[in-house]
Structure formats: structure tokens, C-alpha cells
């Protein structure tokens, strides 16, 4: 097992995960935004960003997504909503968090997260801190590593961290464990602990 440790060395990449009220990035909203900076080559990991957001007045709950949340552990959504902050504040502080590290390559599981963040940057008049042509899709990257012809490889041997699925920070940490493990076939543990936030 290899351990990706908290480090002061340069960080080049950012694993991002969000929780939302629907799938339309310009009409439904983000309720949690988590990100974990790292260095893909060295395995260094930085302090995470983990914040919850109130729903802006111009965004709404999709009823199908509301029903989906109703099928998850109720304490997950309750915890997210209880910690919700003014979204413009969270977006500005996320932008500042990213900019402190310089130009980071954006990673997520698919393109869903990128376009939600783009829509919030547009809404609050902030420049997007990521280049669209440097965004990376974790699933496609893993499929390429395993030469799966577009199929997502089986990474069930990478055990999840402690915590609950559909909490964005948990999902961020798990996605980063999968990325590091898939890259060299060795199971990686991620430090710092998952409950830290910046």
C-alpha cells in the first residue's frame, strides 16, 4: 500500500465533486462543493475545500432528484442543508482557494461538475479558474489506462474511505484513491483525514 501524504510541494491538479438539486447546471443548484488538490506525478495531497451552499433564488429542486435524495441516508442531506452558507461567499472563497495554488488541472467523474461550477462562476461574475481543454474525466482516464475501449474498469479492490457516499468530500477522496491506484496498480490510502476542511 502507498500513502499519499499531505505535502507542501507544488500541487498541479484538483479532484472536484459536488452534490446538487438536479442535473441542469443553469437551473438547479449545488448544495455541496468539495475539492482536493494533489500532484498526479508525486502523490502529494493538499488541504481540502469542503463547503455547503444555500440554494439561490433563481435555482430550484428537480423533483426526481428530491426523490433520489429521499432514498439515501437522511442524515447526509440534513447535514449538508444544516451547514449551508451564502452561495456567492462560497464561490468566491472556492475561487480564491483554487487561485492560491496557481493553474490547476480540473478532475471529476464526468463533465457534470465542471459545468455546474462554470454556471456559478457566471452567475456571480467570477472568471472560471480552470481551462476547459485541461479538464479531465476520471472515468475516461481510467478506461484508457486499462484499455477498456470506453468501458469503466473494475476498481472494486480500491476500498472506500470512512464516511458516506454522496457526501462530496467522501466522493472526492474516493475518486482520488481510485485515480492513484489505477495509475500504478497499487492501493493508495489518502491522507489527510477525510474530515479536514479548508
PDB file of C-alpha atoms in Angstrom:
ATOM      1  CA  UNK A   1       0.000   0.000   0.000  1.00  0.00           C
ATOM      2  CA  UNK A   2       1.189   3.523  -0.773  1.00  0.00           C
ATOM      3  CA  UNK A   3       0.102   6.591   1.192  1.00  0.00           C
ATOM      4  CA  UNK A   4      -0.461   9.947  -0.456  1.00  0.00           C
ATOM      5  CA  UNK A   5       0.551  12.395   2.255  1.00  0.00           C
ATOM      6  CA  UNK A   6      -0.202  15.998   2.991  1.00  0.00           C
ATOM      7  CA  UNK A   7       2.662  17.926   1.461  1.00  0.00           C
ATOM      8  CA  UNK A   8       3.936  21.456   0.847  1.00  0.00           C
ATOM      9  CA  UNK A   9       5.285  20.534  -2.580  1.00  0.00           C
ATOM     10  CA  UNK A  10       3.673  22.065  -5.699  1.00  0.00           C
ATOM     11  CA  UNK A  11       0.176  20.785  -6.467  1.00  0.00           C
ATOM     12  CA  UNK A  12      -0.873  20.574 -10.090  1.00  0.00           C
ATOM     13  CA  UNK A  13      -4.350  19.037 -10.100  1.00  0.00           C
ATOM     14  CA  UNK A  14      -7.703  19.295  -8.315  1.00  0.00           C
ATOM     15  CA  UNK A  15     -10.225  16.496  -7.747  1.00  0.00           C
ATOM     16  CA  UNK A  16     -13.716  18.003  -7.506  1.00  0.00           C
ATOM     17  CA  UNK A  17     -17.089  16.592  -6.505  1.00  0.00           C
ATOM     18  CA  UNK A  18     -20.437  18.294  -5.967  1.00  0.00           C
ATOM     19  CA  UNK A  19     -23.883  17.431  -4.662  1.00  0.00           C
ATOM     20  CA  UNK A  20     -26.819  19.074  -6.391  1.00  0.00           C
ATOM     21  CA  UNK A  21     -30.589  19.565  -6.523  1.00  0.00           C
ATOM     22  CA  UNK A  22     -30.791  18.359 -10.124  1.00  0.00           C
ATOM     23  CA  UNK A  23     -28.843  17.816 -13.326  1.00  0.00           C
ATOM     24  CA  UNK A  24     -29.355  21.130 -15.162  1.00  0.00           C
ATOM     25  CA  UNK A  25     -26.314  23.308 -14.361  1.00  0.00           C
ATOM     26  CA  UNK A  26     -28.110  26.593 -15.082  1.00  0.00           C
ATOM     27  CA  UNK A  27     -31.417  25.951 -13.303  1.00  0.00           C
ATOM     28  CA  UNK A  28     -30.784  23.516 -10.444  1.00  0.00           C
ATOM     29  CA  UNK A  29     -28.227  24.164  -7.745  1.00  0.00           C
ATOM     30  CA  UNK A  30     -25.111  22.959  -5.974  1.00  0.00           C
ATOM     31  CA  UNK A  31     -25.641  22.207  -2.293  1.00  0.00           C
ATOM     32  CA  UNK A  32     -22.098  20.955  -1.573  1.00  0.00           C
ATOM     33  CA  UNK A  33     -18.756  21.634  -3.232  1.00  0.00           C
ATOM     34  CA  UNK A  34     -15.615  19.721  -2.266  1.00  0.00           C
ATOM     35  CA  UNK A  35     -12.176  19.712  -3.824  1.00  0.00           C
ATOM     36  CA  UNK A  36      -8.861  18.047  -3.038  1.00  0.00           C
ATOM     37  CA  UNK A  37      -5.645  19.439  -4.601  1.00  0.00           C
ATOM     38  CA  UNK A  38      -2.925  16.944  -5.486  1.00  0.00           C
ATOM     39  CA  UNK A  39       0.104  16.243  -7.635  1.00  0.00           C
ATOM     40  CA  UNK A  40      -0.573  13.422 -10.090  1.00  0.00           C
ATOM     41  CA  UNK A  41       3.110  12.583 -10.536  1.00  0.00           C
ATOM     42  CA  UNK A  42       4.266  12.576  -6.918  1.00  0.00           C
ATOM     43  CA  UNK A  43       1.117  11.622  -4.993  1.00  0.00           C
ATOM     44  CA  UNK A  44       1.261  14.741  -2.828  1.00  0.00           C
ATOM     45  CA  UNK A  45      -2.100  15.904  -1.469  1.00  0.00           C
ATOM     46  CA  UNK A  46      -3.072  19.333  -0.130  1.00  0.00           C
ATOM     47  CA  UNK A  47      -5.693  20.622   2.278  1.00  0.00           C
ATOM     48  CA  UNK A  48      -9.265  20.028   1.043  1.00  0.00           C
ATOM     49  CA  UNK A  49     -12.008  22.551   0.376  1.00  0.00           C
ATOM     50  CA  UNK A  50     -15.425  21.460   1.637  1.00  0.00           C
ATOM     51  CA  UNK A  51     -18.398  23.834   1.837  1.00  0.00           C
ATOM     52  CA  UNK A  52     -22.181  23.634   1.614  1.00  0.00           C
ATOM     53  CA  UNK A  53     -24.312  26.161  -0.239  1.00  0.00           C
ATOM     54  CA  UNK A  54     -27.783  27.611   0.127  1.00  0.00           C
ATOM     55  CA  UNK A  55     -29.939  27.420  -2.988  1.00  0.00           C
ATOM     56  CA  UNK A  56     -30.013  30.753  -4.871  1.00  0.00           C
ATOM     57  CA  UNK A  57     -33.443  32.226  -5.602  1.00  0.00           C
ATOM     58  CA  UNK A  58     -33.114  31.569  -9.355  1.00  0.00           C
ATOM     59  CA  UNK A  59     -32.422  27.835  -8.933  1.00  0.00           C
ATOM     60  CA  UNK A  60     -34.745  25.033  -7.888  1.00  0.00           C
ATOM     61  CA  UNK A  61     -35.066  21.414  -6.806  1.00  0.00           C
ATOM     62  CA  UNK A  62     -35.741  18.883  -9.541  1.00  0.00           C
ATOM     63  CA  UNK A  63     -38.441  16.583  -8.166  1.00  0.00           C
ATOM     64  CA  UNK A  64     -36.724  13.440  -9.452  1.00  0.00           C
ATOM     65  CA  UNK A  65     -33.538  14.445  -7.640  1.00  0.00           C
ATOM     66  CA  UNK A  66     -35.504  15.245  -4.489  1.00  0.00           C
ATOM     67  CA  UNK A  67     -36.975  11.719  -4.617  1.00  0.00           C
ATOM     68  CA  UNK A  68     -33.479  10.286  -5.180  1.00  0.00           C
ATOM     69  CA  UNK A  69     -32.172  12.089  -2.083  1.00  0.00           C
ATOM     70  CA  UNK A  70     -35.141  10.664  -0.176  1.00  0.00           C
ATOM     71  CA  UNK A  71     -33.769   7.164  -0.879  1.00  0.00           C
ATOM     72  CA  UNK A  72     -30.327   7.988   0.620  1.00  0.00           C
ATOM     73  CA  UNK A  73     -29.365   8.135   4.293  1.00  0.00           C
ATOM     74  CA  UNK A  74     -31.401  11.100   5.575  1.00  0.00           C
ATOM     75  CA  UNK A  75     -28.601  12.382   7.805  1.00  0.00           C
ATOM     76  CA  UNK A  76     -26.404  13.091   4.750  1.00  0.00           C
ATOM     77  CA  UNK A  77     -28.788  15.632   3.232  1.00  0.00           C
ATOM     78  CA  UNK A  78     -29.719  17.011   6.658  1.00  0.00           C
ATOM     79  CA  UNK A  79     -26.063  17.648   7.425  1.00  0.00           C
ATOM     80  CA  UNK A  80     -25.480  19.358   4.078  1.00  0.00           C
ATOM     81  CA  UNK A  81     -28.515  21.637   4.437  1.00  0.00           C
ATOM     82  CA  UNK A  82     -27.674  22.492   8.062  1.00  0.00           C
ATOM     83  CA  UNK A  83     -24.169  23.649   7.032  1.00  0.00           C
ATOM     84  CA  UNK A  84     -25.349  25.687   4.021  1.00  0.00           C
ATOM     85  CA  UNK A  85     -23.844  29.159   3.516  1.00  0.00           C
ATOM     86  CA  UNK A  86     -24.478  32.104   1.217  1.00  0.00           C
ATOM     87  CA  UNK A  87     -23.539  30.727  -2.246  1.00  0.00           C
ATOM     88  CA  UNK A  88     -21.786  33.871  -3.508  1.00  0.00           C
ATOM     89  CA  UNK A  89     -19.454  33.697  -0.479  1.00  0.00           C
ATOM     90  CA  UNK A  90     -18.682  30.006  -1.036  1.00  0.00           C
ATOM     91  CA  UNK A  91     -17.995  30.531  -4.750  1.00  0.00           C
ATOM     92  CA  UNK A  92     -15.678  33.484  -4.094  1.00  0.00           C
ATOM     93  CA  UNK A  93     -13.773  31.530  -1.443  1.00  0.00           C
ATOM     94  CA  UNK A  94     -13.534  28.500  -3.750  1.00  0.00           C
ATOM     95  CA  UNK A  95     -12.128  30.750  -6.483  1.00  0.00           C
ATOM     96  CA  UNK A  96      -9.566  32.135  -4.029  1.00  0.00           C
ATOM     97  CA  UNK A  97      -8.713  28.606  -2.847  1.00  0.00           C
ATOM     98  CA  UNK A  98      -8.003  27.494  -6.415  1.00  0.00           C
ATOM     99  CA  UNK A  99      -6.032  30.628  -7.308  1.00  0.00           C
ATOM    100  CA  UNK A 100      -3.733  30.219  -4.302  1.00  0.00           C
ATOM    101  CA  UNK A 101      -2.393  27.068  -5.956  1.00  0.00           C
ATOM    102  CA  UNK A 102      -1.902  28.591  -9.413  1.00  0.00           C
ATOM    103  CA  UNK A 103      -3.246  26.942 -12.539  1.00  0.00           C
ATOM    104  CA  UNK A 104      -4.705  23.570 -11.517  1.00  0.00           C
ATOM    105  CA  UNK A 105      -5.949  20.860 -13.853  1.00  0.00           C
ATOM    106  CA  UNK A 106      -9.615  20.069 -13.091  1.00  0.00           C
ATOM    107  CA  UNK A 107     -10.596  16.425 -12.415  1.00  0.00           C
ATOM    108  CA  UNK A 108     -14.046  14.985 -11.803  1.00  0.00           C
ATOM    109  CA  UNK A 109     -16.070  11.886 -12.507  1.00  0.00           C
ATOM    110  CA  UNK A 110     -17.527  13.007 -15.839  1.00  0.00           C
ATOM    111  CA  UNK A 111     -18.198  16.574 -17.036  1.00  0.00           C
ATOM    112  CA  UNK A 112     -21.194  17.254 -14.782  1.00  0.00           C
ATOM    113  CA  UNK A 113     -19.224  19.049 -12.032  1.00  0.00           C
ATOM    114  CA  UNK A 114     -17.282  21.311 -14.422  1.00  0.00           C
ATOM    115  CA  UNK A 115     -20.398  22.830 -15.980  1.00  0.00           C
ATOM    116  CA  UNK A 116     -22.105  23.418 -12.637  1.00  0.00           C
ATOM    117  CA  UNK A 117     -19.067  25.319 -11.388  1.00  0.00           C
ATOM    118  CA  UNK A 118     -18.906  27.265 -14.665  1.00  0.00           C
ATOM    119  CA  UNK A 119     -22.561  28.260 -14.247  1.00  0.00           C
ATOM    120  CA  UNK A 120     -21.977  29.520 -10.701  1.00  0.00           C
ATOM    121  CA  UNK A 121     -18.900  31.476 -11.767  1.00  0.00           C
ATOM    122  CA  UNK A 122     -21.031  33.079 -14.493  1.00  0.00           C
ATOM    123  CA  UNK A 123     -23.858  33.841 -12.056  1.00  0.00           C
ATOM    124  CA  UNK A 124     -21.590  35.593  -9.560  1.00  0.00           C
ATOM    125  CA  UNK A 125     -19.381  37.372 -12.098  1.00  0.00           C
ATOM    126  CA  UNK A 126     -16.250  35.341 -11.358  1.00  0.00           C
ATOM    127  CA  UNK A 127     -13.781  34.166 -14.020  1.00  0.00           C
ATOM    128  CA  UNK A 128     -13.602  30.405 -14.378  1.00  0.00           C
ATOM    129  CA  UNK A 129     -10.305  29.358 -12.741  1.00  0.00           C
ATOM    130  CA  UNK A 130      -9.916  26.256 -14.949  1.00  0.00           C
ATOM    131  CA  UNK A 131      -9.146  25.854 -18.642  1.00  0.00           C
ATOM    132  CA  UNK A 132     -11.852  23.754 -20.297  1.00  0.00           C
ATOM    133  CA  UNK A 133      -9.299  21.996 -22.506  1.00  0.00           C
ATOM    134  CA  UNK A 134      -7.365  20.801 -19.453  1.00  0.00           C
ATOM    135  CA  UNK A 135     -10.369  19.320 -17.628  1.00  0.00           C
ATOM    136  CA  UNK A 136     -10.003  15.577 -17.082  1.00  0.00           C
ATOM    137  CA  UNK A 137     -12.738  12.948 -16.811  1.00  0.00           C
ATOM    138  CA  UNK A 138     -11.701  10.322 -14.263  1.00  0.00           C
ATOM    139  CA  UNK A 139     -13.753   7.553 -15.904  1.00  0.00           C
ATOM    140  CA  UNK A 140     -12.286   8.127 -19.366  1.00  0.00           C
ATOM    141  CA  UNK A 141      -8.773   8.352 -17.945  1.00  0.00           C
ATOM    142  CA  UNK A 142      -9.165   5.042 -16.117  1.00  0.00           C
ATOM    143  CA  UNK A 143     -10.671   3.360 -19.164  1.00  0.00           C
ATOM    144  CA  UNK A 144      -7.649   4.488 -21.185  1.00  0.00           C
ATOM    145  CA  UNK A 145      -5.203   3.178 -18.582  1.00  0.00           C
ATOM    146  CA  UNK A 146      -6.879  -0.228 -18.614  1.00  0.00           C
ATOM    147  CA  UNK A 147      -7.515  -0.198 -22.389  1.00  0.00           C
ATOM    148  CA  UNK A 148     -11.192  -0.922 -21.753  1.00  0.00           C
ATOM    149  CA  UNK A 149     -12.474   0.531 -25.065  1.00  0.00           C
ATOM    150  CA  UNK A 150     -14.575   3.078 -23.240  1.00  0.00           C
ATOM    151  CA  UNK A 151     -15.790   0.741 -20.510  1.00  0.00           C
ATOM    152  CA  UNK A 152     -15.178   1.748 -16.915  1.00  0.00           C
ATOM    153  CA  UNK A 153     -12.653  -0.680 -15.360  1.00  0.00           C
ATOM    154  CA  UNK A 154     -13.397  -2.691 -12.236  1.00  0.00           C
ATOM    155  CA  UNK A 155     -11.765  -0.886  -9.326  1.00  0.00           C
ATOM    156  CA  UNK A 156     -13.758  -2.617  -6.595  1.00  0.00           C
ATOM    157  CA  UNK A 157     -10.450  -3.593  -4.955  1.00  0.00           C
ATOM    158  CA  UNK A 158      -9.946   0.078  -4.022  1.00  0.00           C
ATOM    159  CA  UNK A 159     -11.743   0.311  -0.694  1.00  0.00           C
ATOM    160  CA  UNK A 160     -13.790   3.421   0.065  1.00  0.00           C
ATOM    161  CA  UNK A 161     -12.668   5.809   2.814  1.00  0.00           C
ATOM    162  CA  UNK A 162     -14.572   6.073   6.062  1.00  0.00           C
ATOM    163  CA  UNK A 163     -17.767   8.067   5.617  1.00  0.00           C
ATOM    164  CA  UNK A 164     -20.865   8.132   3.447  1.00  0.00           C
ATOM    165  CA  UNK A 165     -21.314   8.102  -0.313  1.00  0.00           C
ATOM    166  CA  UNK A 166     -22.974  11.235  -1.669  1.00  0.00           C
ATOM    167  CA  UNK A 167     -21.093  13.445   0.684  1.00  0.00           C
ATOM    168  CA  UNK A 168     -18.939  15.394  -1.774  1.00  0.00           C
ATOM    169  CA  UNK A 169     -15.733  15.253   0.298  1.00  0.00           C
ATOM    170  CA  UNK A 170     -16.071  11.473   0.758  1.00  0.00           C
ATOM    171  CA  UNK A 171     -16.564  11.098  -3.015  1.00  0.00           C
ATOM    172  CA  UNK A 172     -13.558  13.350  -3.735  1.00  0.00           C
ATOM    173  CA  UNK A 173     -11.268  11.274  -1.537  1.00  0.00           C
ATOM    174  CA  UNK A 174     -12.549   8.009  -3.014  1.00  0.00           C
ATOM    175  CA  UNK A 175     -12.110   9.269  -6.578  1.00  0.00           C
ATOM    176  CA  UNK A 176      -8.539  10.305  -5.818  1.00  0.00           C
ATOM    177  CA  UNK A 177      -7.799   6.908  -4.260  1.00  0.00           C
ATOM    178  CA  UNK A 178      -9.127   5.285  -7.446  1.00  0.00           C
ATOM    179  CA  UNK A 179      -7.049   7.561  -9.674  1.00  0.00           C
ATOM    180  CA  UNK A 180      -3.773   6.924  -7.846  1.00  0.00           C
ATOM    181  CA  UNK A 181      -4.462   3.193  -7.534  1.00  0.00           C
ATOM    182  CA  UNK A 182      -5.450   2.757 -11.191  1.00  0.00           C
ATOM    183  CA  UNK A 183      -2.359   4.597 -12.344  1.00  0.00           C
ATOM    184  CA  UNK A 184       0.112   2.074 -10.925  1.00  0.00           C
ATOM    185  CA  UNK A 185      -1.983  -0.873  -9.720  1.00  0.00           C
ATOM    186  CA  UNK A 186      -1.048  -0.314  -6.075  1.00  0.00           C
ATOM    187  CA  UNK A 187      -3.681   0.529  -3.482  1.00  0.00           C
ATOM    188  CA  UNK A 188      -3.291   4.077  -2.174  1.00  0.00           C
ATOM    189  CA  UNK A 189      -4.545   5.485   1.093  1.00  0.00           C
ATOM    190  CA  UNK A 190      -5.214   9.207   1.147  1.00  0.00           C
ATOM    191  CA  UNK A 191      -4.097  11.479   3.954  1.00  0.00           C
ATOM    192  CA  UNK A 192      -5.011  13.953   5.479  1.00  0.00           C
ATOM    193  CA  UNK A 193      -8.127  12.574   7.200  1.00  0.00           C
ATOM    194  CA  UNK A 194     -11.343  12.988   5.263  1.00  0.00           C
ATOM    195  CA  UNK A 195     -12.963  15.240   7.871  1.00  0.00           C
ATOM    196  CA  UNK A 196     -10.495  18.103   7.418  1.00  0.00           C
ATOM    197  CA  UNK A 197     -11.708  21.147   5.522  1.00  0.00           C
ATOM    198  CA  UNK A 198     -10.135  24.393   4.397  1.00  0.00           C
TER     199      UNK A 198
END
